[in-house]
Amino acid sequence: MNAILIKLFATALTLSQVTTRPDAVRTQFDPFTDQAEVVRLLRDGCAHMRKAFDIEDINLDELITTAMEDPTSVAGPGAPKILHGLNLDELNTSYKQFCKGENPAISPFNAREVIEFYDNATKDLPTAEALRDKVLPGMTRILDGSGKPFAETFEANGRRLVVPITAVPNLVQKAFIAAEDKRFESHHGIDERGVIRAFIGNLASPGRPAGGSTITQQVVKNLSVGDDVTYERKIREMIVAARLERILTKPQILGLYLNGIYLGRGAYGIEMAAQSYFGKSVGQLTLPEAALLAGMPKGPNFYSPDKYPERARERRAYVLARLKEEGTITDAEMAGAVNADLGLKPVDATRRDSGFYVVDYLNREARTFAGVDSLTAGSFTVRSTINAGLQRAVEGALQDGLANYERATGRQTYTGPELNLADSIRRIQAATPAPEGSVQSAPGVTGARAEAAKDPVKPDAKPGAKAPKPKVAAAPQVKPVWLRALESARPTLYDVHWPVAVVLEPGRGPVKVGLADGRTATLDPGVARGKLQLYDVVRVKLTEGRGAPRAQLRVRPNVQGAALVMENQTGRILAMAGGFSYPLSQLNRVTQAVRQPGSTLKPLTYLAALNAGLQPNTLVMDSAVTLPPIGGSGDSWSPKNYEGGGSGPTTLRRGLEFSKNLVTARLLQGGIAPKAPASLKRVCDIALEAQIYAECEPYYPFVLGAQPVRMLDLAGFYAAVANEGARPAPFALESVERDGKALYTHAAREPTRIGSADRIAFYQLKTMLQGVTQHGTAAALSKVSAYVAGKTGTSENENDAWFAGFTNEITVVVWVGYDNADGSRKTLGRGQTGGHLSVPIASTILQAAWANGIPKTPLRGPSPEARPFIADLAIDPHNGQRVAGGGFIEHFRTSGDGQMADTQFRLVPRETLYAMRPDAQDGDLSGSEDGASVAGDYYGNMTGERAAPDPLDPFGERPAARSRRAQGDLDSYGQDAYRPWPGQTARSPFGDEGVRRPRRRDPDYLFGEDPGY
């Protein structure tokens, strides 16, 4: 028996059962004993079919004869693949045998072969009950800190918002029924007339095969048996559909259908489609909008209003004509809807282009705290702490900063376009109808007639029936084909905030490009000169002016970075950028990576010194120092300053403001505790209590930032400085809800006070960090230093560049560096420090924060608890000596009764200074380093009103030298050779070769990972 004929008879056996005995469909027959039963079922089915067609007064014999007049239509190359190899003579003979009662001498029918194929097709058949209890995969909505939609997350084929059928207007329901299944309300899962028409239509009109599936069958296909184009799938589909009709009501089935179908633009279900195309809920859809969506299931891509608006209009007119035939709408309503504009929401408005690192982090937090396997495992409502406007600005600032660094240092390289639209443009051109003579574009040929021209035998239209002739409004101005291709393209780096442009006229000189708004611009190709090809899509920076805009090429950098913004009092994460672009690397460098912080860790040592009683004006020798081995064994330590030598006695404040390594190291030698190892332990104790680290080893370079840190933990410490010692717990997840029920709600809690240092020490440290932004290594922030304090940091050999700072309200941390995932340590280059690279990025972020609702307030003075223990006195900024008038207002610790410890000479005795300055008069230490007297308030008050800046350098340095010092972050371990942190390499100063010490197991805390990150 012919193989195709076997499959057709097996399908006919299925159809016969579901139409004549739907309550007793057999899924298995015996190939030998049940042959007579199968023959009887086939004859009953054919009789039922003829009767069904008699109801409509349609001659089935004539339809079949007409379809078979040209046998080459089936055997030819244009025939549907599903019918290839069919012998029409055998098919005709079989039809006469089973439907007309004839007994041919030689029958092509073999019951055993049909039964065997049927039995195999129905093995492991899905149950209809599984569909009844089906929970459709849905989309999780993530809200920002103000409760507005921020992001979506979903599984493949799951971008869906499920709505009850009662929420779908009757007009929308009828539009889909009219377009997809005219007899939905009356059939029992299978529309036998539609199936036969589709089969005959496929014989008579080769091309895209029609299926004749009902809405019930489509539900089964989409949610149960799959969409394989096979006879086996069709058999299984019909059986399950018939059974589903017995256990679900029509509204329930329609609800599954409307929530399950794909309607283009990545939208599954009617609610998601309504929001994606029109920016509204399904309950607000108008007649033309409902008709447009109802026409989409037949071919979401073919009828895409974004790619093929004329096709979409014709399909909409067809649906409207069907609604008019059913009496659902009037002639006037139809005419108005046919001529209505498509009214689409822009495609880009449906695409998210920021927050991907945040969503990934929220998913991790939801697993940890809400106990959900994944936010894509169901439809959740997630409330986050994110400031959406600030989040996008932070990503843009980081991307610009990284690109600016590579462009300025000559490290920029062009590796090719993001994508090329040539193939897409060819497809659009091929699918665009000719201006004249084609059915699609001919005036007046629209609606059902246009549909009939493409598909002559419709499963739900009577042959020969006259279709209405609705008039379609004149088409709007046609977009350039390159713009249509660009609108439907999905750039690879979908979260990069530089505009895209399409190369329209390449060349070795200026290049003409097309922009997403339809304009053209002249592009300076830069490093891509001579390498751009026609229809390449590249990233650009636009400069607006008179006439056409100008564009400058932007290429993705190899360097990486990260940025974080967090509320000081609550720990709410307002923005997080874990890298240059999430599609390039999913590693979140804010939460999943550790890097050496360099001098951003120095405030720990100064905090310990202040808590031990030293005052900000305490003099410390900025000169060579060697600290003895810890525990009497190992190597001694002799650090160096970034610029090499020292500058002699300097104040504690100045040592921090200009990031002096030698000053920081000397504080261990009696400034915190009598012995260096004990001093180091106190610094470590603060680090542990501040939760910067889970473990701190006794290793001197620790105080200069040798131990890698996680950005999130470093931010917590700087927020604590802003809060006078109260450390918040960073978080981004406010709550997780499902079906209105809260699965998790973040419990608000007060920041935890760091008891290793008191409020006075924290306040003094805050004023010193403000000096860093006013005239220290972060002097690029001097214009806003009334509002910002912070510290720069650069690790050995400029591998990492940092800035960590705070305002009254927020903490901002920025890191720039190479991932070094291959085990190498790629330097940023000499002079590429935190002050040079990270501070400009932080400056942009701060401006964006103030523009997105964060208050801009001068840094606060001491709290009521600390105020009684703080005395504000004028000093000479050069040597820390108190002066009678003018000078700089320093903040001194007192005992609360007016008594103040004078520690100016505790570490550098007066006699040492006299020996160093033989020209000085006894007791005359009030002048500057060159003997000049102090005049005026050179620094200004750190937390109050600021005096006018003095044109002279308060340290007596030449302006050029001061500029270099301010731009260069004076951070370094100062050792002759790089000494990595013990526990991460094969060799440790303590002899613990190859030993990795245990650390706290936070899912995002990667101390145990590759230190190259």
PDB file of C-alpha atoms in Angstrom, residues 488-623:
ATOM      1  CA  SER A 488      12.954  44.637  13.170  1.00  0.00           C
ATOM      2  CA  ALA A 489      16.595  43.871  13.984  1.00  0.00           C
ATOM      3  CA  ARG A 490      17.756  42.937  17.459  1.00  0.00           C
ATOM      4  CA  PRO A 491      21.255  44.343  18.091  1.00  0.00           C
ATOM      5  CA  THR A 492      23.661  41.947  19.769  1.00  0.00           C
ATOM      6  CA  LEU A 493      24.596  44.473  22.454  1.00  0.00           C
ATOM      7  CA  TYR A 494      21.004  45.284  23.325  1.00  0.00           C
ATOM      8  CA  ASP A 495      21.897  47.103  26.550  1.00  0.00           C
ATOM      9  CA  VAL A 496      24.497  49.480  25.110  1.00  0.00           C
ATOM     10  CA  HIS A 497      23.123  53.015  25.075  1.00  0.00           C
ATOM     11  CA  TRP A 498      24.910  54.357  22.006  1.00  0.00           C
ATOM     12  CA  PRO A 499      22.605  54.868  18.996  1.00  0.00           C
ATOM     13  CA  VAL A 500      22.816  52.417  16.104  1.00  0.00           C
ATOM     14  CA  ALA A 501      23.415  53.465  12.514  1.00  0.00           C
ATOM     15  CA  VAL A 502      23.260  51.618   9.182  1.00  0.00           C
ATOM     16  CA  VAL A 503      26.053  52.125   6.664  1.00  0.00           C
ATOM     17  CA  LEU A 504      24.410  53.352   3.443  1.00  0.00           C
ATOM     18  CA  GLU A 505      27.447  54.571   1.509  1.00  0.00           C
ATOM     19  CA  PRO A 506      30.763  53.068   2.650  1.00  0.00           C
ATOM     20  CA  GLY A 507      34.145  54.387   1.601  1.00  0.00           C
ATOM     21  CA  ARG A 508      37.575  55.298   2.862  1.00  0.00           C
ATOM     22  CA  GLY A 509      36.532  58.850   3.711  1.00  0.00           C
ATOM     23  CA  PRO A 510      33.380  60.059   5.467  1.00  0.00           C
ATOM     24  CA  VAL A 511      30.629  57.442   5.481  1.00  0.00           C
ATOM     25  CA  LYS A 512      26.910  58.028   5.020  1.00  0.00           C
ATOM     26  CA  VAL A 513      24.787  56.249   7.609  1.00  0.00           C
ATOM     27  CA  GLY A 514      21.077  55.958   8.345  1.00  0.00           C
ATOM     28  CA  LEU A 515      19.735  56.539  11.846  1.00  0.00           C
ATOM     29  CA  ALA A 516      16.881  54.871  13.701  1.00  0.00           C
ATOM     30  CA  ASP A 517      14.698  57.982  13.332  1.00  0.00           C
ATOM     31  CA  GLY A 518      14.983  57.845   9.539  1.00  0.00           C
ATOM     32  CA  ARG A 519      17.528  60.642   9.169  1.00  0.00           C
ATOM     33  CA  THR A 520      20.945  60.240   7.598  1.00  0.00           C
ATOM     34  CA  ALA A 521      24.260  61.459   8.974  1.00  0.00           C
ATOM     35  CA  THR A 522      27.926  61.671   8.042  1.00  0.00           C
ATOM     36  CA  LEU A 523      30.046  59.253  10.053  1.00  0.00           C
ATOM     37  CA  ASP A 524      33.676  59.657  11.013  1.00  0.00           C
ATOM     38  CA  PRO A 525      34.709  55.974  10.866  1.00  0.00           C
ATOM     39  CA  GLY A 526      37.793  56.411  13.054  1.00  0.00           C
ATOM     40  CA  VAL A 527      39.527  53.075  13.643  1.00  0.00           C
ATOM     41  CA  ALA A 528      37.118  51.390  11.199  1.00  0.00           C
ATOM     42  CA  ARG A 529      38.212  53.531   8.252  1.00  0.00           C
ATOM     43  CA  GLY A 530      38.061  51.451   5.071  1.00  0.00           C
ATOM     44  CA  LYS A 531      36.561  48.468   6.918  1.00  0.00           C
ATOM     45  CA  LEU A 532      32.845  49.280   6.862  1.00  0.00           C
ATOM     46  CA  GLN A 533      30.588  47.445   4.423  1.00  0.00           C
ATOM     47  CA  LEU A 534      27.176  48.279   2.996  1.00  0.00           C
ATOM     48  CA  TYR A 535      24.369  47.769   5.558  1.00  0.00           C
ATOM     49  CA  ASP A 536      26.742  47.220   8.485  1.00  0.00           C
ATOM     50  CA  VAL A 537      25.118  48.253  11.774  1.00  0.00           C
ATOM     51  CA  VAL A 538      27.492  50.142  14.056  1.00  0.00           C
ATOM     52  CA  ARG A 539      27.270  52.218  17.218  1.00  0.00           C
ATOM     53  CA  VAL A 540      27.759  55.982  17.060  1.00  0.00           C
ATOM     54  CA  LYS A 541      27.788  59.170  19.072  1.00  0.00           C
ATOM     55  CA  LEU A 542      25.725  61.932  17.460  1.00  0.00           C
ATOM     56  CA  THR A 543      26.498  65.634  17.366  1.00  0.00           C
ATOM     57  CA  GLU A 544      23.512  67.772  16.479  1.00  0.00           C
ATOM     58  CA  GLY A 545      23.922  71.065  14.656  1.00  0.00           C
ATOM     59  CA  ARG A 546      22.735  72.898  11.638  1.00  0.00           C
ATOM     60  CA  GLY A 547      21.743  70.565   8.859  1.00  0.00           C
ATOM     61  CA  ALA A 548      22.310  66.838   9.078  1.00  0.00           C
ATOM     62  CA  PRO A 549      23.754  65.439  12.305  1.00  0.00           C
ATOM     63  CA  ARG A 550      27.326  64.195  12.447  1.00  0.00           C
ATOM     64  CA  ALA A 551      28.268  60.836  13.910  1.00  0.00           C
ATOM     65  CA  GLN A 552      31.403  59.451  15.483  1.00  0.00           C
ATOM     66  CA  LEU A 553      32.060  55.726  15.614  1.00  0.00           C
ATOM     67  CA  ARG A 554      31.862  53.949  18.955  1.00  0.00           C
ATOM     68  CA  VAL A 555      33.282  50.450  19.376  1.00  0.00           C
ATOM     69  CA  ARG A 556      32.913  48.144  22.326  1.00  0.00           C
ATOM     70  CA  PRO A 557      35.974  48.257  24.593  1.00  0.00           C
ATOM     71  CA  ASN A 558      37.997  45.337  25.890  1.00  0.00           C
ATOM     72  CA  VAL A 559      38.382  46.942  29.298  1.00  0.00           C
ATOM     73  CA  GLN A 560      35.679  46.237  31.858  1.00  0.00           C
ATOM     74  CA  GLY A 561      34.126  48.115  34.717  1.00  0.00           C
ATOM     75  CA  ALA A 562      31.352  48.158  37.290  1.00  0.00           C
ATOM     76  CA  ALA A 563      29.364  50.745  39.207  1.00  0.00           C
ATOM     77  CA  LEU A 564      26.995  50.757  42.172  1.00  0.00           C
ATOM     78  CA  VAL A 565      24.705  53.347  43.775  1.00  0.00           C
ATOM     79  CA  MET A 566      23.227  52.583  47.192  1.00  0.00           C
ATOM     80  CA  GLU A 567      21.182  54.451  49.774  1.00  0.00           C
ATOM     81  CA  ASN A 568      23.208  55.074  52.925  1.00  0.00           C
ATOM     82  CA  GLN A 569      20.481  54.734  55.539  1.00  0.00           C
ATOM     83  CA  THR A 570      18.542  51.809  54.105  1.00  0.00           C
ATOM     84  CA  GLY A 571      21.029  49.867  51.956  1.00  0.00           C
ATOM     85  CA  ARG A 572      18.596  50.022  49.029  1.00  0.00           C
ATOM     86  CA  ILE A 573      20.500  49.459  45.781  1.00  0.00           C
ATOM     87  CA  LEU A 574      19.379  52.199  43.406  1.00  0.00           C
ATOM     88  CA  ALA A 575      21.521  51.240  40.415  1.00  0.00           C
ATOM     89  CA  MET A 576      23.962  48.483  39.516  1.00  0.00           C
ATOM     90  CA  ALA A 577      26.056  47.998  36.389  1.00  0.00           C
ATOM     91  CA  GLY A 578      27.965  44.736  36.595  1.00  0.00           C
ATOM     92  CA  GLY A 579      29.954  45.239  33.400  1.00  0.00           C
ATOM     93  CA  PHE A 580      30.088  47.011  30.065  1.00  0.00           C
ATOM     94  CA  SER A 581      27.321  44.874  28.522  1.00  0.00           C
ATOM     95  CA  TYR A 582      25.394  41.884  29.839  1.00  0.00           C
ATOM     96  CA  PRO A 583      25.290  40.028  26.479  1.00  0.00           C
ATOM     97  CA  LEU A 584      29.103  40.134  26.359  1.00  0.00           C
ATOM     98  CA  SER A 585      29.603  38.888  29.902  1.00  0.00           C
ATOM     99  CA  GLN A 586      27.071  37.841  32.522  1.00  0.00           C
ATOM    100  CA  LEU A 587      29.627  38.117  35.339  1.00  0.00           C
ATOM    101  CA  ASN A 588      28.317  40.748  37.735  1.00  0.00           C
ATOM    102  CA  ARG A 589      31.459  42.520  38.908  1.00  0.00           C
ATOM    103  CA  VAL A 590      29.523  44.264  41.671  1.00  0.00           C
ATOM    104  CA  THR A 591      28.465  41.089  43.459  1.00  0.00           C
ATOM    105  CA  GLN A 592      30.322  38.133  41.928  1.00  0.00           C
ATOM    106  CA  ALA A 593      33.917  39.334  41.599  1.00  0.00           C
ATOM    107  CA  VAL A 594      36.667  40.431  43.967  1.00  0.00           C
ATOM    108  CA  ARG A 595      39.449  42.841  43.035  1.00  0.00           C
ATOM    109  CA  GLN A 596      42.234  44.548  44.940  1.00  0.00           C
ATOM    110  CA  PRO A 597      40.818  47.858  46.203  1.00  0.00           C
ATOM    111  CA  GLY A 598      44.099  49.734  46.474  1.00  0.00           C
ATOM    112  CA  SER A 599      43.858  52.948  48.447  1.00  0.00           C
ATOM    113  CA  THR A 600      40.077  52.824  48.783  1.00  0.00           C
ATOM    114  CA  LEU A 601      40.881  50.589  51.768  1.00  0.00           C
ATOM    115  CA  LYS A 602      43.210  53.130  53.436  1.00  0.00           C
ATOM    116  CA  PRO A 603      40.382  54.854  55.346  1.00  0.00           C
ATOM    117  CA  LEU A 604      40.237  51.735  57.546  1.00  0.00           C
ATOM    118  CA  THR A 605      43.736  52.462  58.855  1.00  0.00           C
ATOM    119  CA  TYR A 606      43.007  56.152  59.364  1.00  0.00           C
ATOM    120  CA  LEU A 607      39.774  55.277  61.146  1.00  0.00           C
ATOM    121  CA  ALA A 608      41.690  53.025  63.524  1.00  0.00           C
ATOM    122  CA  ALA A 609      44.214  55.802  64.146  1.00  0.00           C
ATOM    123  CA  LEU A 610      41.508  58.385  64.827  1.00  0.00           C
ATOM    124  CA  ASN A 611      39.724  55.981  67.155  1.00  0.00           C
ATOM    125  CA  ALA A 612      43.028  55.441  68.975  1.00  0.00           C
ATOM    126  CA  GLY A 613      43.092  59.168  69.780  1.00  0.00           C
ATOM    127  CA  LEU A 614      45.113  60.741  66.995  1.00  0.00           C
ATOM    128  CA  GLN A 615      43.795  64.039  65.664  1.00  0.00           C
ATOM    129  CA  PRO A 616      43.611  64.976  61.958  1.00  0.00           C
ATOM    130  CA  ASN A 617      46.468  67.453  62.495  1.00  0.00           C
ATOM    131  CA  THR A 618      48.787  64.792  63.919  1.00  0.00           C
ATOM    132  CA  LEU A 619      52.116  64.932  62.107  1.00  0.00           C
ATOM    133  CA  VAL A 620      53.359  61.738  60.492  1.00  0.00           C
ATOM    134  CA  MET A 621      56.660  61.268  58.698  1.00  0.00           C
ATOM    135  CA  ASP A 622      56.203  60.737  54.991  1.00  0.00           C
ATOM    136  CA  SER A 623      59.519  58.958  54.656  1.00  0.00           C
TER     137      SER A 623
END
